[in-house]
Amino acid sequence: MTDGDTFDEQLQAFVGQVSGPATRGSHPVNEPMIEHWVEAMGDFNPVYVDADAARAAGFSGVVAPPTMLQAWVMRGLRASLDADAARDAGRESTETPNDRVTALLNGAGFTSVVATNCDQHYERPLVPGDHLEMTSVIDSISGEKRTGLGVGHFVTNRTEYRDQNGELVATMRFRILKFKPGTGAAAGSDAGTAGEGSTPRPLRPRPALTQDNSFFFEGAKQHKLLIQKCTACGTLRHPPRPSCARCRSFEWEPLEASGRGTIFSFVVNHYPQVPAFDYPLVVALVELEEGTRLVANVSGITPETAAIGMAVEAGFEDFDDDLSLPVFHPATSTATTTATTAATTTTTTADETRTN
Ligand SMILES: [Zn+2]
C-alpha cells in the first residue's frame, strides 16, 4: 500500500488478511451455560438438557444448541466495555488488520456500524468438554454502496471454529455495514436535488430483510400475500421465523393467501408522525381467512369507521421501486361473489383497488 492508492485500493489490501489473533473460549462447552441459554431462548428441545432424550435421538449425550456457537468464544461484557472506553478516549486500537480496517473507515467518515448478515455452517454437534478456538480472515470489503441507512462499505469476516484437537467444527461469515450517519433514506431520498425548493417525500422505512422473511417482501412485489406454512404439520405462521412453534420443524413452504380477512384489532396512530406516512394511520391486526394474523395498514377507512370484526381485503401498494406492501381495505365482495372469485381467479380484486 502506498500513499497514491485510492481509498478502495487501501481497503482491498486488507482482504485475505487474518483479522487478528486467535481467540480461545474462556470455558469449554458446558451444561450450565447450555441450560441458561435454552431457558433464555425458550428452546424446549430435550436433547440439549436431557441425556436420555439425547441418546434416544442418536447422540452420545446432551449436545449444545448449534446456534450457541458464538457464545463459547465471546470475550464477555467487561472486555467489550474496555474496548469501547479506549475508543471513546481516542485510543482506538490499530493492532490488528481488523482494527486498521475499522480505523480507516472511521477516518473516512464511515463511523456507524450495523451487523447485516450472519451465516453459520456446523460440521458436527458440540458436546460438553469441547473447547473452541476461533480464527478470522477478512473475507471481503465492498465498494461504496448506497443503503437505506446511509452510504457505506460492507465488511465480511470469515471465522473458523476449531476444537481442542484442531478439528474444524463450524464456520461463520459475519457481515457488517460501516456507514456515514445521516446519509440514509431518512435524510432525504435524493440529496442531489436539495435546494430546489421542494423536498422529496422520504421513502418508507426499509424492512430488515432476512433469509426467513425476504420471501414475504418478494411476494408483495408480485402482489402476492405469502404466508409461511409448516410442511410437517400444516400450521401457518406470521411474522416469518425459522421454525414452527407447534412442531418445531424447520421445513416450510409459502402459501398464497386469498387476502380476505377480518380486523381482529386495530390502533390509530397519530403521533409521532413520520413523513413517509399519511395520518391518521389505521394499523390493524388482520385475521386472515386461512387462519393466521398479520399487521398491516388499512386504507379507505377512517378511525371512526374502523371496527373490530370488519371484513377486509388485501390490495398492494408499490411505495417505490424497492418496496411493495399489502394494504387492506374494507371488503367489497359479498360471500357469494367471493366464492365465485376464489374458484376462478383471485388476482383482479387487488389490482382494481390499488391506490397510489
Ligand atoms: Zn409444524
Short mmCIF file of C-alpha atoms and ligand atoms in Angstrom, two decimals:
data_model
loop_
_atom_site.label_atom_id
_atom_site.label_comp_id
_atom_site.label_asym_id
_atom_site.label_seq_id
_atom_site.Cartn_x
_atom_site.Cartn_y
_atom_site.Cartn_z
CA MET A 1 0.00 0.00 0.00
CA THR A 2 1.35 3.44 -0.91
CA ASP A 3 0.05 6.94 -0.38
CA GLY A 4 -1.05 7.01 -4.01
CA ASP A 5 -3.55 4.20 -3.53
CA THR A 6 -7.19 5.10 -3.76
CA PHE A 7 -9.38 4.57 -0.72
CA ASP A 8 -10.83 1.41 -2.29
CA GLU A 9 -7.35 0.07 -3.02
CA GLN A 10 -6.36 0.68 0.58
CA LEU A 11 -9.42 -1.26 1.73
CA GLN A 12 -8.93 -4.12 -0.71
CA ALA A 13 -5.35 -4.60 0.52
CA PHE A 14 -6.82 -5.99 3.75
CA VAL A 15 -8.87 -8.71 2.05
CA GLY A 16 -7.44 -12.15 2.83
CA GLN A 17 -5.54 -10.98 5.89
CA VAL A 18 -6.04 -12.71 9.23
CA SER A 19 -8.35 -10.37 11.18
CA GLY A 20 -6.50 -10.71 14.46
CA PRO A 21 -5.06 -13.24 16.90
CA ALA A 22 -6.89 -16.50 17.56
CA THR A 23 -9.39 -16.32 20.41
CA ARG A 24 -9.91 -19.26 22.76
CA GLY A 25 -13.10 -19.69 24.76
CA SER A 26 -12.70 -18.90 28.45
CA HIS A 27 -14.61 -22.09 29.28
CA PRO A 28 -15.24 -25.36 27.49
CA VAL A 29 -18.74 -26.18 26.28
CA ASN A 30 -20.66 -26.92 29.46
CA GLU A 31 -24.12 -27.90 30.61
CA PRO A 32 -24.84 -24.95 32.94
CA MET A 33 -24.35 -22.45 30.13
CA ILE A 34 -26.45 -24.59 27.78
CA GLU A 35 -29.24 -24.72 30.35
CA HIS A 36 -29.25 -20.94 30.86
CA TRP A 37 -29.17 -20.33 27.14
CA VAL A 38 -32.07 -22.62 26.21
CA GLU A 39 -34.18 -21.14 29.01
CA ALA A 40 -33.41 -17.59 27.87
CA MET A 41 -34.25 -18.53 24.27
CA GLY A 42 -37.35 -20.54 25.17
CA ASP A 43 -35.98 -23.58 23.34
CA PHE A 44 -37.51 -26.77 24.72
CA ASN A 45 -35.75 -29.35 22.58
CA PRO A 46 -34.85 -32.01 25.22
CA VAL A 47 -31.59 -33.11 23.50
CA TYR A 48 -29.89 -30.02 24.93
CA VAL A 49 -30.64 -30.78 28.59
CA ASP A 50 -31.72 -34.41 28.95
CA ALA A 51 -29.06 -37.08 28.33
CA ASP A 52 -31.65 -39.86 27.90
CA ALA A 53 -33.57 -37.86 25.31
CA ALA A 54 -30.30 -37.04 23.57
CA ARG A 55 -29.30 -40.72 23.43
CA ALA A 56 -32.76 -41.62 22.14
CA ALA A 57 -32.14 -39.12 19.33
CA GLY A 58 -28.86 -40.81 18.42
CA PHE A 59 -26.37 -38.63 20.29
CA SER A 60 -23.96 -39.94 22.92
CA GLY A 61 -25.21 -37.39 25.47
CA VAL A 62 -26.53 -33.84 25.58
CA VAL A 63 -25.42 -31.58 22.75
CA ALA A 64 -25.16 -27.81 22.64
CA PRO A 65 -27.65 -25.87 20.51
CA PRO A 66 -25.76 -25.19 17.24
CA THR A 67 -26.75 -21.52 17.30
CA MET A 68 -24.92 -21.12 20.64
CA LEU A 69 -21.69 -21.26 18.61
CA GLN A 70 -20.56 -17.69 19.24
CA ALA A 71 -21.33 -17.92 22.96
CA TRP A 72 -18.39 -20.31 23.50
CA VAL A 73 -15.76 -17.81 22.37
CA MET A 74 -17.30 -14.43 23.18
CA ARG A 75 -14.92 -12.18 25.03
CA GLY A 76 -17.52 -11.06 27.57
CA LEU A 77 -19.01 -7.75 28.60
CA ARG A 78 -16.01 -6.39 30.51
CA ALA A 79 -13.59 -6.71 27.60
CA SER A 80 -16.16 -5.07 25.31
CA LEU A 81 -16.61 -2.16 27.72
CA ASP A 82 -12.84 -1.73 27.96
CA ALA A 83 -12.58 -1.56 24.17
CA ASP A 84 -15.43 0.96 23.98
CA ALA A 85 -13.83 3.12 26.66
CA ALA A 86 -10.47 3.07 24.86
CA ARG A 87 -12.12 4.14 21.62
CA ASP A 88 -14.09 6.93 23.34
CA ALA A 89 -10.83 8.18 24.87
CA GLY A 90 -9.29 8.43 21.42
CA ARG A 91 -7.08 5.39 21.98
CA GLU A 92 -8.53 3.32 19.17
CA SER A 93 -6.51 0.15 18.74
CA THR A 94 -4.72 -0.34 15.43
CA GLU A 95 -3.01 -3.57 16.46
CA THR A 96 -4.79 -5.95 14.15
CA PRO A 97 -5.79 -5.77 10.46
CA ASN A 98 -9.42 -5.70 11.61
CA ASP A 99 -8.66 -2.71 13.86
CA ARG A 100 -6.92 -0.96 10.97
CA VAL A 101 -9.85 -1.51 8.57
CA THR A 102 -12.17 -0.06 11.22
CA ALA A 103 -9.87 2.91 11.79
CA LEU A 104 -9.53 3.54 8.04
CA LEU A 105 -13.32 3.54 7.59
CA ASN A 106 -13.88 5.67 10.71
CA GLY A 107 -11.33 8.18 9.44
CA ALA A 108 -13.22 8.48 6.15
CA GLY A 109 -16.49 9.22 7.99
CA PHE A 110 -17.97 5.71 7.95
CA THR A 111 -18.29 5.77 11.73
CA SER A 112 -21.60 3.96 12.27
CA VAL A 113 -21.90 0.21 12.23
CA VAL A 114 -24.68 -2.32 11.94
CA ALA A 115 -24.48 -6.10 11.62
CA THR A 116 -26.30 -7.20 8.48
CA ASN A 117 -25.73 -10.93 7.88
CA CYS A 118 -24.55 -13.97 9.80
CA ASP A 119 -24.28 -17.33 8.07
CA GLN A 120 -23.10 -20.28 10.14
CA HIS A 121 -22.20 -23.77 8.99
CA TYR A 122 -21.92 -26.56 11.55
CA GLU A 123 -19.61 -29.55 10.91
CA ARG A 124 -20.75 -31.53 13.96
CA PRO A 125 -22.75 -31.05 17.18
CA LEU A 126 -20.77 -29.54 20.04
CA VAL A 127 -20.73 -31.51 23.29
CA PRO A 128 -19.70 -30.66 26.86
CA GLY A 129 -15.91 -30.65 27.10
CA ASP A 130 -15.28 -29.24 23.62
CA HIS A 131 -13.00 -26.22 23.95
CA LEU A 132 -13.23 -23.89 20.98
CA GLU A 133 -10.78 -21.52 19.40
CA MET A 134 -11.66 -19.18 16.58
CA THR A 135 -9.61 -17.52 13.86
CA SER A 136 -10.98 -14.97 11.41
CA VAL A 137 -9.98 -13.75 8.00
CA ILE A 138 -11.19 -10.57 6.30
CA ASP A 139 -13.22 -12.21 3.56
CA SER A 140 -14.39 -9.23 1.51
CA ILE A 141 -14.88 -5.47 1.61
CA SER A 142 -17.40 -3.98 -0.79
CA GLY A 143 -17.06 -0.82 -2.79
CA GLU A 144 -19.08 2.15 -1.61
CA LYS A 145 -22.80 1.29 -1.51
CA ARG A 146 -25.85 3.47 -1.01
CA THR A 147 -28.20 1.84 1.51
CA GLY A 148 -31.30 2.86 3.43
CA LEU A 149 -29.13 3.52 6.46
CA GLY A 150 -26.55 5.52 4.59
CA VAL A 151 -23.56 5.39 2.28
CA GLY A 152 -21.14 2.70 3.39
CA HIS A 153 -19.00 -0.36 2.88
CA PHE A 154 -19.89 -3.95 3.73
CA VAL A 155 -17.11 -5.79 5.56
CA THR A 156 -17.31 -9.59 5.80
CA ASN A 157 -15.23 -11.71 8.13
CA ARG A 158 -14.94 -15.49 7.74
CA THR A 159 -14.39 -17.26 11.03
CA GLU A 160 -13.32 -20.85 11.64
CA TYR A 161 -14.09 -22.58 14.93
CA ARG A 162 -11.86 -25.50 15.90
CA ASP A 163 -11.97 -27.83 18.88
CA GLN A 164 -9.15 -28.77 21.28
CA ASN A 165 -7.79 -31.22 18.67
CA GLY A 166 -7.68 -28.61 15.92
CA GLU A 167 -10.67 -30.18 14.17
CA LEU A 168 -12.90 -27.76 12.27
CA VAL A 169 -16.34 -27.76 13.95
CA ALA A 170 -18.02 -24.72 12.41
CA THR A 171 -17.53 -21.76 10.10
CA MET A 172 -19.24 -18.39 10.08
CA ARG A 173 -19.45 -15.46 7.70
CA PHE A 174 -20.33 -12.28 9.57
CA ARG A 175 -21.04 -9.10 7.62
CA ILE A 176 -21.29 -5.57 8.91
CA LEU A 177 -22.10 -2.29 7.21
CA LYS A 178 -19.87 0.63 8.14
CA PHE A 179 -21.79 3.73 7.07
CA LYS A 180 -21.82 7.51 7.26
CA PRO A 181 -24.51 8.62 9.72
CA GLY A 182 -27.10 10.99 8.28
CA THR A 183 -26.74 9.85 4.66
CA GLY A 184 -29.60 7.32 4.60
CA ALA A 185 -33.19 7.39 3.38
CA ALA A 186 -34.38 9.32 6.43
CA ALA A 187 -32.04 12.16 5.46
CA GLY A 188 -33.85 12.60 2.11
CA SER A 189 -34.06 10.21 -0.80
CA ASP A 190 -32.11 12.42 -3.19
CA ALA A 191 -29.62 14.76 -1.61
CA GLY A 192 -28.59 15.93 -5.08
CA THR A 193 -31.78 17.92 -5.56
CA ALA A 194 -31.61 19.73 -2.24
CA GLY A 195 -32.14 23.45 -2.59
CA GLU A 196 -34.64 23.22 -5.46
CA GLY A 197 -37.44 24.34 -3.17
CA SER A 198 -39.44 21.16 -2.82
CA THR A 199 -38.27 18.40 -0.57
CA PRO A 200 -38.99 14.95 -1.97
CA ARG A 201 -41.05 12.79 0.33
CA PRO A 202 -38.81 10.45 2.30
CA LEU A 203 -39.12 6.80 1.44
CA ARG A 204 -40.86 4.42 3.76
CA PRO A 205 -38.52 2.71 6.21
CA ARG A 206 -37.00 -0.44 4.73
CA PRO A 207 -37.82 -3.79 6.30
CA ALA A 208 -34.85 -5.59 7.82
CA LEU A 209 -34.58 -8.44 5.31
CA THR A 210 -33.51 -11.87 6.50
CA GLN A 211 -33.36 -15.34 4.98
CA ASP A 212 -36.63 -16.02 6.77
CA ASN A 213 -38.69 -13.02 5.72
CA SER A 214 -37.44 -11.98 2.27
CA PHE A 215 -39.95 -14.27 0.50
CA PHE A 216 -42.77 -12.19 2.01
CA PHE A 217 -41.47 -8.92 0.56
CA GLU A 218 -40.57 -10.53 -2.79
CA GLY A 219 -44.13 -11.88 -2.89
CA ALA A 220 -45.51 -8.42 -2.14
CA LYS A 221 -43.60 -7.02 -5.14
CA GLN A 222 -45.55 -9.53 -7.24
CA HIS A 223 -48.73 -8.53 -5.39
CA LYS A 224 -49.00 -11.87 -3.68
CA LEU A 225 -49.70 -12.26 0.03
CA LEU A 226 -47.40 -15.13 1.01
CA ILE A 227 -47.59 -16.78 4.41
CA GLN A 228 -45.25 -19.40 5.88
CA LYS A 229 -46.82 -22.83 6.13
CA CYS A 230 -45.12 -25.64 8.06
CA THR A 231 -44.78 -28.59 5.69
CA ALA A 232 -44.62 -31.02 8.62
CA CYS A 233 -47.84 -30.11 10.44
CA GLY A 234 -49.51 -27.53 8.20
CA THR A 235 -49.56 -24.71 10.77
CA LEU A 236 -49.40 -21.19 9.34
CA ARG A 237 -47.20 -18.58 10.96
CA HIS A 238 -46.52 -14.88 10.61
CA PRO A 239 -44.31 -12.89 11.00
CA PRO A 240 -41.81 -15.22 9.34
CA ARG A 241 -39.42 -17.14 11.56
CA PRO A 242 -37.15 -20.16 11.23
CA SER A 243 -39.16 -22.90 12.87
CA CYS A 244 -42.70 -23.99 13.62
CA ALA A 245 -43.86 -23.10 17.14
CA ARG A 246 -46.17 -26.13 17.14
CA CYS A 247 -43.93 -28.99 15.93
CA ARG A 248 -40.51 -27.23 15.73
CA SER A 249 -39.94 -28.27 12.12
CA PHE A 250 -37.65 -26.05 10.05
CA GLU A 251 -39.37 -27.13 6.82
CA TRP A 252 -41.89 -24.71 5.37
CA GLU A 253 -43.38 -23.52 2.11
CA PRO A 254 -45.10 -20.28 1.13
CA LEU A 255 -48.87 -20.31 0.95
CA GLU A 256 -50.55 -17.64 -1.18
CA ALA A 257 -53.33 -16.25 0.99
CA SER A 258 -56.56 -15.00 -0.54
CA GLY A 259 -56.12 -11.62 1.14
CA ARG A 260 -59.54 -11.84 2.74
CA GLY A 261 -59.85 -11.48 6.47
CA THR A 262 -61.31 -9.53 9.34
CA ILE A 263 -59.96 -6.84 11.60
CA PHE A 264 -59.04 -8.62 14.81
CA SER A 265 -57.77 -5.46 16.48
CA PHE A 266 -56.52 -2.04 15.41
CA VAL A 267 -54.86 1.14 16.58
CA VAL A 268 -54.94 4.64 15.11
CA ASN A 269 -51.50 6.17 15.02
CA HIS A 270 -51.50 9.97 15.47
CA TYR A 271 -48.03 10.66 16.90
CA PRO A 272 -45.17 10.59 16.30
CA GLN A 273 -45.74 11.46 12.64
CA VAL A 274 -43.13 10.10 10.25
CA PRO A 275 -43.06 11.96 6.89
CA ALA A 276 -43.32 8.76 4.84
CA PHE A 277 -46.84 8.02 6.17
CA ASP A 278 -50.28 9.64 5.98
CA TYR A 279 -52.15 10.39 9.20
CA PRO A 280 -54.30 9.41 10.99
CA LEU A 281 -52.89 5.99 10.19
CA VAL A 282 -55.03 2.94 10.83
CA VAL A 283 -52.87 -0.06 11.67
CA ALA A 284 -54.77 -3.31 12.00
CA LEU A 285 -54.10 -6.81 13.16
CA VAL A 286 -55.90 -8.69 10.40
CA GLU A 287 -57.05 -12.25 10.90
CA LEU A 288 -56.74 -13.94 7.52
CA GLU A 289 -59.39 -16.43 6.49
CA GLU A 290 -56.61 -19.04 6.24
CA GLY A 291 -56.10 -18.73 9.98
CA THR A 292 -53.11 -16.59 10.87
CA ARG A 293 -52.81 -12.87 11.58
CA LEU A 294 -50.66 -10.07 10.28
CA VAL A 295 -50.20 -6.38 10.99
CA ALA A 296 -50.85 -4.03 8.08
CA ASN A 297 -52.10 -0.58 7.20
CA VAL A 298 -55.75 -0.15 6.23
CA SER A 299 -56.81 2.38 3.61
CA GLY A 300 -60.29 3.57 2.60
CA ILE A 301 -61.25 3.75 6.22
CA THR A 302 -61.34 6.41 8.94
CA PRO A 303 -60.69 5.98 12.64
CA GLU A 304 -64.47 6.39 13.10
CA THR A 305 -65.45 3.66 10.65
CA ALA A 306 -62.78 1.13 11.62
CA ALA A 307 -64.27 -1.67 13.68
CA ILE A 308 -63.22 -4.96 15.13
CA GLY A 309 -64.72 -7.75 13.07
CA MET A 310 -64.90 -5.66 9.87
CA ALA A 311 -64.34 -7.71 6.70
CA VAL A 312 -61.27 -6.51 4.79
CA GLU A 313 -59.35 -7.48 1.67
CA ALA A 314 -55.70 -7.03 0.80
CA GLY A 315 -54.56 -4.80 -2.02
CA PHE A 316 -50.95 -3.90 -2.74
CA GLU A 317 -49.19 -0.57 -2.87
CA ASP A 318 -45.92 -0.04 -4.70
CA PHE A 319 -44.41 2.64 -2.47
CA ASP A 320 -41.22 2.88 -4.53
CA ASP A 321 -39.14 0.69 -6.85
CA ASP A 322 -37.92 -1.34 -3.95
CA LEU A 323 -40.90 -1.64 -1.64
CA SER A 324 -44.39 -3.02 -2.12
CA LEU A 325 -46.63 -3.94 0.78
CA PRO A 326 -50.10 -5.34 1.34
CA VAL A 327 -52.55 -2.62 2.40
CA PHE A 328 -56.02 -3.73 3.43
CA HIS A 329 -59.30 -2.00 2.59
CA PRO A 330 -62.92 -2.71 3.51
CA ALA A 331 -64.16 -5.80 1.68
CA THR A 332 -66.18 -5.09 -1.42
CA SER A 333 -67.11 -8.62 -2.42
CA THR A 334 -70.03 -10.47 -0.87
CA ALA A 335 -69.70 -14.00 0.40
CA THR A 336 -71.30 -15.32 -2.83
CA THR A 337 -69.05 -13.48 -5.24
CA THR A 338 -66.09 -14.28 -3.05
CA ALA A 339 -66.74 -17.97 -3.57
CA THR A 340 -67.02 -17.45 -7.33
CA THR A 341 -63.86 -15.39 -7.45
CA ALA A 342 -61.95 -17.96 -5.47
CA ALA A 343 -62.94 -20.62 -7.95
CA THR A 344 -61.61 -18.65 -10.92
CA THR A 345 -59.00 -16.06 -10.12
CA THR A 346 -58.09 -14.01 -7.11
CA THR A 347 -55.78 -11.51 -8.77
CA THR A 348 -58.22 -8.95 -10.18
CA THR A 349 -59.56 -7.63 -6.90
CA ALA A 350 -56.18 -6.49 -5.69
CA ASP A 351 -55.33 -4.77 -8.99
CA GLU A 352 -58.64 -2.92 -9.32
CA THR A 353 -58.49 -1.49 -5.86
CA ARG A 354 -54.86 -0.46 -5.79
CA THR A 355 -54.27 3.06 -4.71
CA ASN A 356 -51.29 5.26 -5.28
ZN ZN B 1 -45.27 -27.58 12.27
#
